[in-house]
Tab-separated table of C-alpha atoms in Angstrom:
chain	number	residue	atom	x	y	z
A	1	UNK	CA	6.511	-4.956	-17.114
A	2	UNK	CA	4.429	-7.528	-15.262
A	3	UNK	CA	5.979	-9.825	-12.645
A	4	UNK	CA	4.561	-12.900	-10.944
A	5	UNK	CA	5.953	-13.589	-7.453
A	6	UNK	CA	5.530	-16.560	-5.140
A	7	UNK	CA	6.218	-16.330	-1.427
A	8	UNK	CA	6.794	-20.017	-0.780
A	9	UNK	CA	6.814	-19.638	3.008
A	10	UNK	CA	3.198	-18.410	2.873
A	11	UNK	CA	2.227	-20.387	-0.257
A	12	UNK	CA	1.025	-17.104	-1.702
A	13	UNK	CA	1.194	-15.929	-5.315
A	14	UNK	CA	0.703	-12.337	-6.365
A	15	UNK	CA	1.265	-10.085	-9.366
A	16	UNK	CA	3.107	-6.793	-9.644
A	17	UNK	CA	3.221	-4.124	-12.315
A	18	UNK	CA	6.589	-2.367	-12.484
A	19	UNK	CA	7.387	0.972	-14.093
A	20	UNK	CA	10.990	2.139	-14.462
A	21	UNK	CA	13.068	4.790	-16.251
A	22	UNK	CA	13.736	3.564	-19.786
A	23	UNK	CA	15.362	4.514	-23.064
A	24	UNK	CA	13.224	4.215	-26.171
A	25	UNK	CA	14.579	3.245	-29.571
A	26	UNK	CA	13.932	5.541	-32.505
A	27	UNK	CA	10.268	5.423	-33.433
A	28	UNK	CA	9.096	3.729	-30.220
A	29	UNK	CA	6.077	5.345	-28.598
A	30	UNK	CA	5.155	5.729	-24.925
A	31	UNK	CA	1.731	4.131	-25.135
A	32	UNK	CA	0.062	1.086	-23.672
A	33	UNK	CA	-3.323	-0.171	-22.508
A	34	UNK	CA	-3.719	-1.604	-19.015
A	35	UNK	CA	-6.328	-4.351	-18.842
A	36	UNK	CA	-8.045	-5.446	-15.643
A	37	UNK	CA	-11.219	-7.085	-14.375
A	38	UNK	CA	-13.859	-5.566	-12.105
A	39	UNK	CA	-16.256	-8.440	-11.533
A	40	UNK	CA	-17.495	-9.382	-14.995
A	41	UNK	CA	-16.472	-6.021	-16.436
A	42	UNK	CA	-13.365	-5.696	-18.588
A	43	UNK	CA	-11.500	-2.464	-17.846
A	44	UNK	CA	-9.110	-0.874	-20.331
A	45	UNK	CA	-7.015	2.079	-19.190
A	46	UNK	CA	-4.854	3.986	-21.682
A	47	UNK	CA	-1.353	4.668	-20.432
A	48	UNK	CA	1.798	6.598	-21.272
A	49	UNK	CA	4.467	3.948	-20.809
A	50	UNK	CA	6.238	1.463	-23.067
A	51	UNK	CA	5.788	-2.181	-22.013
A	52	UNK	CA	9.081	-4.067	-21.596
A	53	UNK	CA	11.161	-1.087	-22.712
A	54	UNK	CA	14.935	-1.307	-22.266
A	55	UNK	CA	15.778	0.114	-18.818
A	56	UNK	CA	17.987	3.160	-18.424
A	57	UNK	CA	21.338	2.616	-16.756
A	58	UNK	CA	21.894	3.717	-13.179
A	59	UNK	CA	20.300	3.127	-9.776
A	60	UNK	CA	16.837	4.408	-8.894
A	61	UNK	CA	14.941	4.484	-5.576
A	62	UNK	CA	12.074	2.007	-5.285
A	63	UNK	CA	8.450	2.905	-4.499
A	64	UNK	CA	6.037	0.073	-3.609
A	65	UNK	CA	2.345	0.828	-4.129
A	66	UNK	CA	-0.559	-0.835	-2.280
A	67	UNK	CA	-4.129	-0.503	-3.589
A	68	UNK	CA	-7.459	-0.257	-1.759
A	69	UNK	CA	-9.851	-3.045	-0.770
A	70	UNK	CA	-10.913	-4.070	-3.342
A	71	UNK	CA	-8.521	-2.573	-5.835
A	72	UNK	CA	-6.018	-3.180	-8.587
A	73	UNK	CA	-2.347	-2.673	-9.322
A	74	UNK	CA	-3.553	-0.362	-12.106
A	75	UNK	CA	-5.647	1.877	-9.852
A	76	UNK	CA	-3.000	4.633	-9.639
A	77	UNK	CA	-1.391	4.406	-13.079
A	78	UNK	CA	-1.570	8.193	-13.533
A	79	UNK	CA	0.715	8.451	-10.506
A	80	UNK	CA	2.927	5.388	-10.990
A	81	UNK	CA	3.790	6.502	-14.532
A	82	UNK	CA	4.562	10.028	-13.362
A	83	UNK	CA	6.857	8.785	-10.597
A	84	UNK	CA	8.777	6.487	-12.949
A	85	UNK	CA	9.200	9.392	-15.365
A	86	UNK	CA	10.848	11.332	-12.538
A	87	UNK	CA	13.468	8.744	-11.692
A	88	UNK	CA	11.891	6.006	-9.553
A	89	UNK	CA	11.246	2.314	-10.035
A	90	UNK	CA	7.592	1.877	-9.042
A	91	UNK	CA	6.042	-1.498	-8.229
A	92	UNK	CA	2.286	-1.794	-7.689
A	93	UNK	CA	1.011	-5.009	-6.100
A	94	UNK	CA	-2.169	-6.941	-6.822
A	95	UNK	CA	-2.851	-8.220	-3.298
A	96	UNK	CA	-4.337	-11.678	-3.810
A	97	UNK	CA	-7.838	-11.940	-2.345
A	98	UNK	CA	-8.161	-8.136	-2.271
A	99	UNK	CA	-8.558	-7.208	-5.943
A	100	UNK	CA	-11.684	-6.357	-7.927
A	101	UNK	CA	-11.326	-9.771	-9.574
A	102	UNK	CA	-10.907	-11.996	-6.512
A	103	UNK	CA	-12.066	-10.174	-3.353
A	104	UNK	CA	-13.131	-12.581	-0.610
A	105	UNK	CA	-15.065	-11.626	2.499
A	106	UNK	CA	-12.509	-13.202	4.805
A	107	UNK	CA	-9.816	-11.040	3.223
A	108	UNK	CA	-11.135	-7.980	5.064
A	109	UNK	CA	-9.484	-9.560	8.118
A	110	UNK	CA	-6.764	-11.858	6.750
A	111	UNK	CA	-5.297	-9.169	4.499
A	112	UNK	CA	-4.407	-7.124	7.586
A	113	UNK	CA	-1.506	-9.565	7.884
A	114	UNK	CA	-1.121	-10.733	4.286
A	115	UNK	CA	-0.841	-7.354	2.620
A	116	UNK	CA	2.095	-5.899	4.638
A	117	UNK	CA	3.912	-9.197	4.144
A	118	UNK	CA	3.327	-8.889	0.381
A	119	UNK	CA	5.014	-5.473	0.493
A	120	UNK	CA	7.987	-6.754	2.472
A	121	UNK	CA	8.387	-9.784	0.201
A	122	UNK	CA	8.349	-7.502	-2.841
A	123	UNK	CA	10.956	-5.295	-1.182
A	124	UNK	CA	13.257	-8.320	-0.908
A	125	UNK	CA	12.580	-9.667	-4.396
A	126	UNK	CA	12.575	-6.606	-6.635
A	127	UNK	CA	16.257	-5.606	-6.353
A	128	UNK	CA	17.101	-9.102	-7.610
A	129	UNK	CA	14.628	-8.984	-10.503
A	130	UNK	CA	14.710	-5.426	-11.868
A	131	UNK	CA	17.972	-3.843	-13.035
A	132	UNK	CA	18.648	-0.488	-11.461
A	133	UNK	CA	16.561	-0.894	-8.290
A	134	UNK	CA	18.150	0.784	-5.281
A	135	UNK	CA	16.727	-1.531	-2.630
A	136	UNK	CA	18.264	0.488	0.191
A	137	UNK	CA	16.166	3.571	-0.598
A	138	UNK	CA	12.499	2.628	-0.594
A	139	UNK	CA	9.243	4.566	-0.298
A	140	UNK	CA	5.800	3.113	0.395
A	141	UNK	CA	2.621	4.536	-1.141
A	142	UNK	CA	-0.864	3.310	-0.236
A	143	UNK	CA	-4.507	4.172	-0.758
A	144	UNK	CA	-7.270	3.274	1.757
A	145	UNK	CA	-6.511	-0.297	3.000
A	146	UNK	CA	-3.222	0.240	1.189
A	147	UNK	CA	-2.582	3.134	3.552
A	148	UNK	CA	-2.895	0.766	6.498
A	149	UNK	CA	-0.735	-1.729	4.593
A	150	UNK	CA	2.051	0.779	3.985
A	151	UNK	CA	2.166	2.001	7.574
A	152	UNK	CA	2.236	-1.484	9.049
A	153	UNK	CA	4.878	-2.624	6.558
A	154	UNK	CA	6.925	0.411	7.631
A	155	UNK	CA	6.843	-0.851	11.229
A	156	UNK	CA	3.740	0.758	12.772
A	157	UNK	CA	2.483	-2.084	14.963
A	158	UNK	CA	-1.051	-3.242	15.726
A	159	UNK	CA	-2.442	-2.998	19.258
A	160	UNK	CA	-5.532	-4.824	20.505
A	161	UNK	CA	-5.535	-2.803	23.730
A	162	UNK	CA	-5.695	0.487	21.819
A	163	UNK	CA	-8.397	-0.907	19.540
A	164	UNK	CA	-10.468	-2.052	22.535
A	165	UNK	CA	-10.247	1.409	24.059
A	166	UNK	CA	-11.448	2.962	20.809
A	167	UNK	CA	-14.292	0.479	20.379
A	168	UNK	CA	-15.596	1.021	23.925
A	169	UNK	CA	-15.653	4.767	23.357
A	170	UNK	CA	-17.421	4.581	19.974
A	171	UNK	CA	-19.885	1.711	20.434
A	172	UNK	CA	-17.926	-0.599	18.104
A	173	UNK	CA	-17.777	1.790	15.155
A	174	UNK	CA	-16.051	1.136	11.824
A	175	UNK	CA	-12.749	-0.757	12.205
A	176	UNK	CA	-14.084	-2.510	15.324
A	177	UNK	CA	-15.430	-5.280	13.070
A	178	UNK	CA	-11.947	-6.808	13.407
A	179	UNK	CA	-11.943	-6.954	17.217
A	180	UNK	CA	-13.149	-10.586	17.600
A	181	UNK	CA	-10.328	-11.703	15.268
A	182	UNK	CA	-7.575	-9.406	16.504
A	183	UNK	CA	-5.458	-11.730	18.676
A	184	UNK	CA	-3.730	-13.547	15.768
A	185	UNK	CA	-3.439	-10.290	13.834
A	186	UNK	CA	-1.622	-8.628	16.724
A	187	UNK	CA	0.557	-11.715	17.196
A	188	UNK	CA	1.674	-11.500	13.577
A	189	UNK	CA	1.932	-7.732	13.056
A	190	UNK	CA	1.971	-6.281	16.565
A	191	UNK	CA	4.650	-5.074	18.949
A	192	UNK	CA	7.315	-7.507	17.755
A	193	UNK	CA	7.617	-5.847	14.321
A	194	UNK	CA	10.337	-3.279	13.798
A	195	UNK	CA	10.867	-0.503	11.228
A	196	UNK	CA	12.829	-1.634	8.183
A	197	UNK	CA	15.815	0.705	7.684
A	198	UNK	CA	15.451	0.407	3.900
A	199	UNK	CA	12.077	2.202	4.049
A	200	UNK	CA	12.873	5.902	3.958
A	201	UNK	CA	9.441	7.547	3.451
A	202	UNK	CA	5.708	6.776	3.464
A	203	UNK	CA	2.754	8.433	1.725
A	204	UNK	CA	-0.816	7.358	2.498
A	205	UNK	CA	-3.939	8.598	0.724
A	206	UNK	CA	-7.329	8.259	2.456
A	207	UNK	CA	-5.777	5.684	4.837
A	208	UNK	CA	-8.123	3.279	6.620
A	209	UNK	CA	-7.788	1.671	10.043
A	210	UNK	CA	-6.106	4.141	12.384
A	211	UNK	CA	-7.749	2.519	15.470
A	212	UNK	CA	-5.842	-0.702	14.708
A	213	UNK	CA	-2.491	0.964	15.290
A	214	UNK	CA	-0.579	1.184	18.526
A	215	UNK	CA	-0.522	4.813	19.653
A	216	UNK	CA	3.029	4.410	20.868
A	217	UNK	CA	4.136	2.813	17.578
A	218	UNK	CA	2.717	5.727	15.597
A	219	UNK	CA	4.454	8.106	17.977
A	220	UNK	CA	7.725	6.278	17.418
A	221	UNK	CA	7.496	6.571	13.650
A	222	UNK	CA	10.515	8.491	12.365
A	223	UNK	CA	10.519	8.370	8.565
A	224	UNK	CA	9.001	11.295	6.625
A	225	UNK	CA	5.238	10.959	6.169
A	226	UNK	CA	2.662	12.492	3.850
A	227	UNK	CA	-1.021	11.924	4.680
A	228	UNK	CA	-3.809	12.923	2.292
A	229	UNK	CA	-7.533	12.746	2.947
A	230	UNK	CA	-10.907	14.135	1.973
A	231	UNK	CA	-12.644	16.087	4.718
A	232	UNK	CA	-15.999	14.438	3.828
A	233	UNK	CA	-14.627	10.879	3.533
A	234	UNK	CA	-17.246	8.554	5.033
A	235	UNK	CA	-15.297	5.314	4.452
A	236	UNK	CA	-11.853	6.096	5.796
A	237	UNK	CA	-13.327	8.791	8.012
A	238	UNK	CA	-11.081	11.845	7.907
A	239	UNK	CA	-11.034	12.694	11.638
A	240	UNK	CA	-10.721	9.050	12.674
A	241	UNK	CA	-8.102	7.961	10.152
A	242	UNK	CA	-6.100	10.484	8.119
A	243	UNK	CA	-6.068	13.260	10.713
A	244	UNK	CA	-5.389	10.892	13.622
A	245	UNK	CA	-2.531	9.155	11.814
A	246	UNK	CA	-0.977	12.525	11.018
A	247	UNK	CA	-1.366	13.909	14.525
A	248	UNK	CA	-0.046	10.812	16.322
A	249	UNK	CA	2.870	10.172	13.999
A	250	UNK	CA	6.309	11.073	15.279
A	251	UNK	CA	7.570	11.515	11.715
A	252	UNK	CA	9.831	14.435	10.897
A	253	UNK	CA	8.989	16.000	8.549
A	254	UNK	CA	5.301	15.204	8.142
A	255	UNK	CA	2.605	16.784	6.003
A	256	UNK	CA	-1.194	16.663	5.930
A	257	UNK	CA	-3.043	17.406	2.684
A	258	UNK	CA	-6.778	17.938	3.251
A	259	UNK	CA	-9.095	18.006	0.237
A	260	UNK	CA	-12.040	20.022	1.469
A	261	UNK	CA	-15.383	18.352	0.725
A	262	UNK	CA	-13.795	15.324	-0.963
A	263	UNK	CA	-15.139	11.802	-0.363
A	264	UNK	CA	-13.205	8.554	-0.386
């Protein structure tokens, strides 16, 4: 089903798509079409879920999904459907200002704060809105900018000092475009943030922005972590981002999946 949420403290509206274990009536089919916009292009994605189906009884762990930049809550439907079919409630966020339909240039910086707060707001709201959500057992799943989003929402803090060190060593490569704007970002999502005990695991695919993170905060990460990346990724550069996040993380257990030759 589709949900519209409003975080009144930030005056921010955003949309979520939610998949959940369900019981179908006799004759009901698992089939739908997801519709989205990519600029002026209408996208239609066939799916294997029943919209607004009656939920199964019981409690199910929650997985919150964060898309890339730009992206869509429908970008990983092959995976969100599969997870729901295996006993999870899965909520994918359209991060306002970061979707294919509404991307704004300033969002490349502002979403560094906005997107993790979207995830945490959804974590609070969903157990009240969706029957069967176990809001004490939550996993985060993110792709690209959504990988950054998931890690920061899980309590991995930003650090301007660590970013400055990286930028000096690399002649202001890649994520260093944020450096002139980093003071308010660090103030909002830096050392003062703490891991949320409800978040029990994190998976990031082709995560972007490893130089933004505090080395010590990554080292203090405890929840299980899966990192996936393409060895030839030239956007979220494999050695800079996926491999560094994996190596610095203190998570136990942790896993690195490398797709040899794969791009972003």
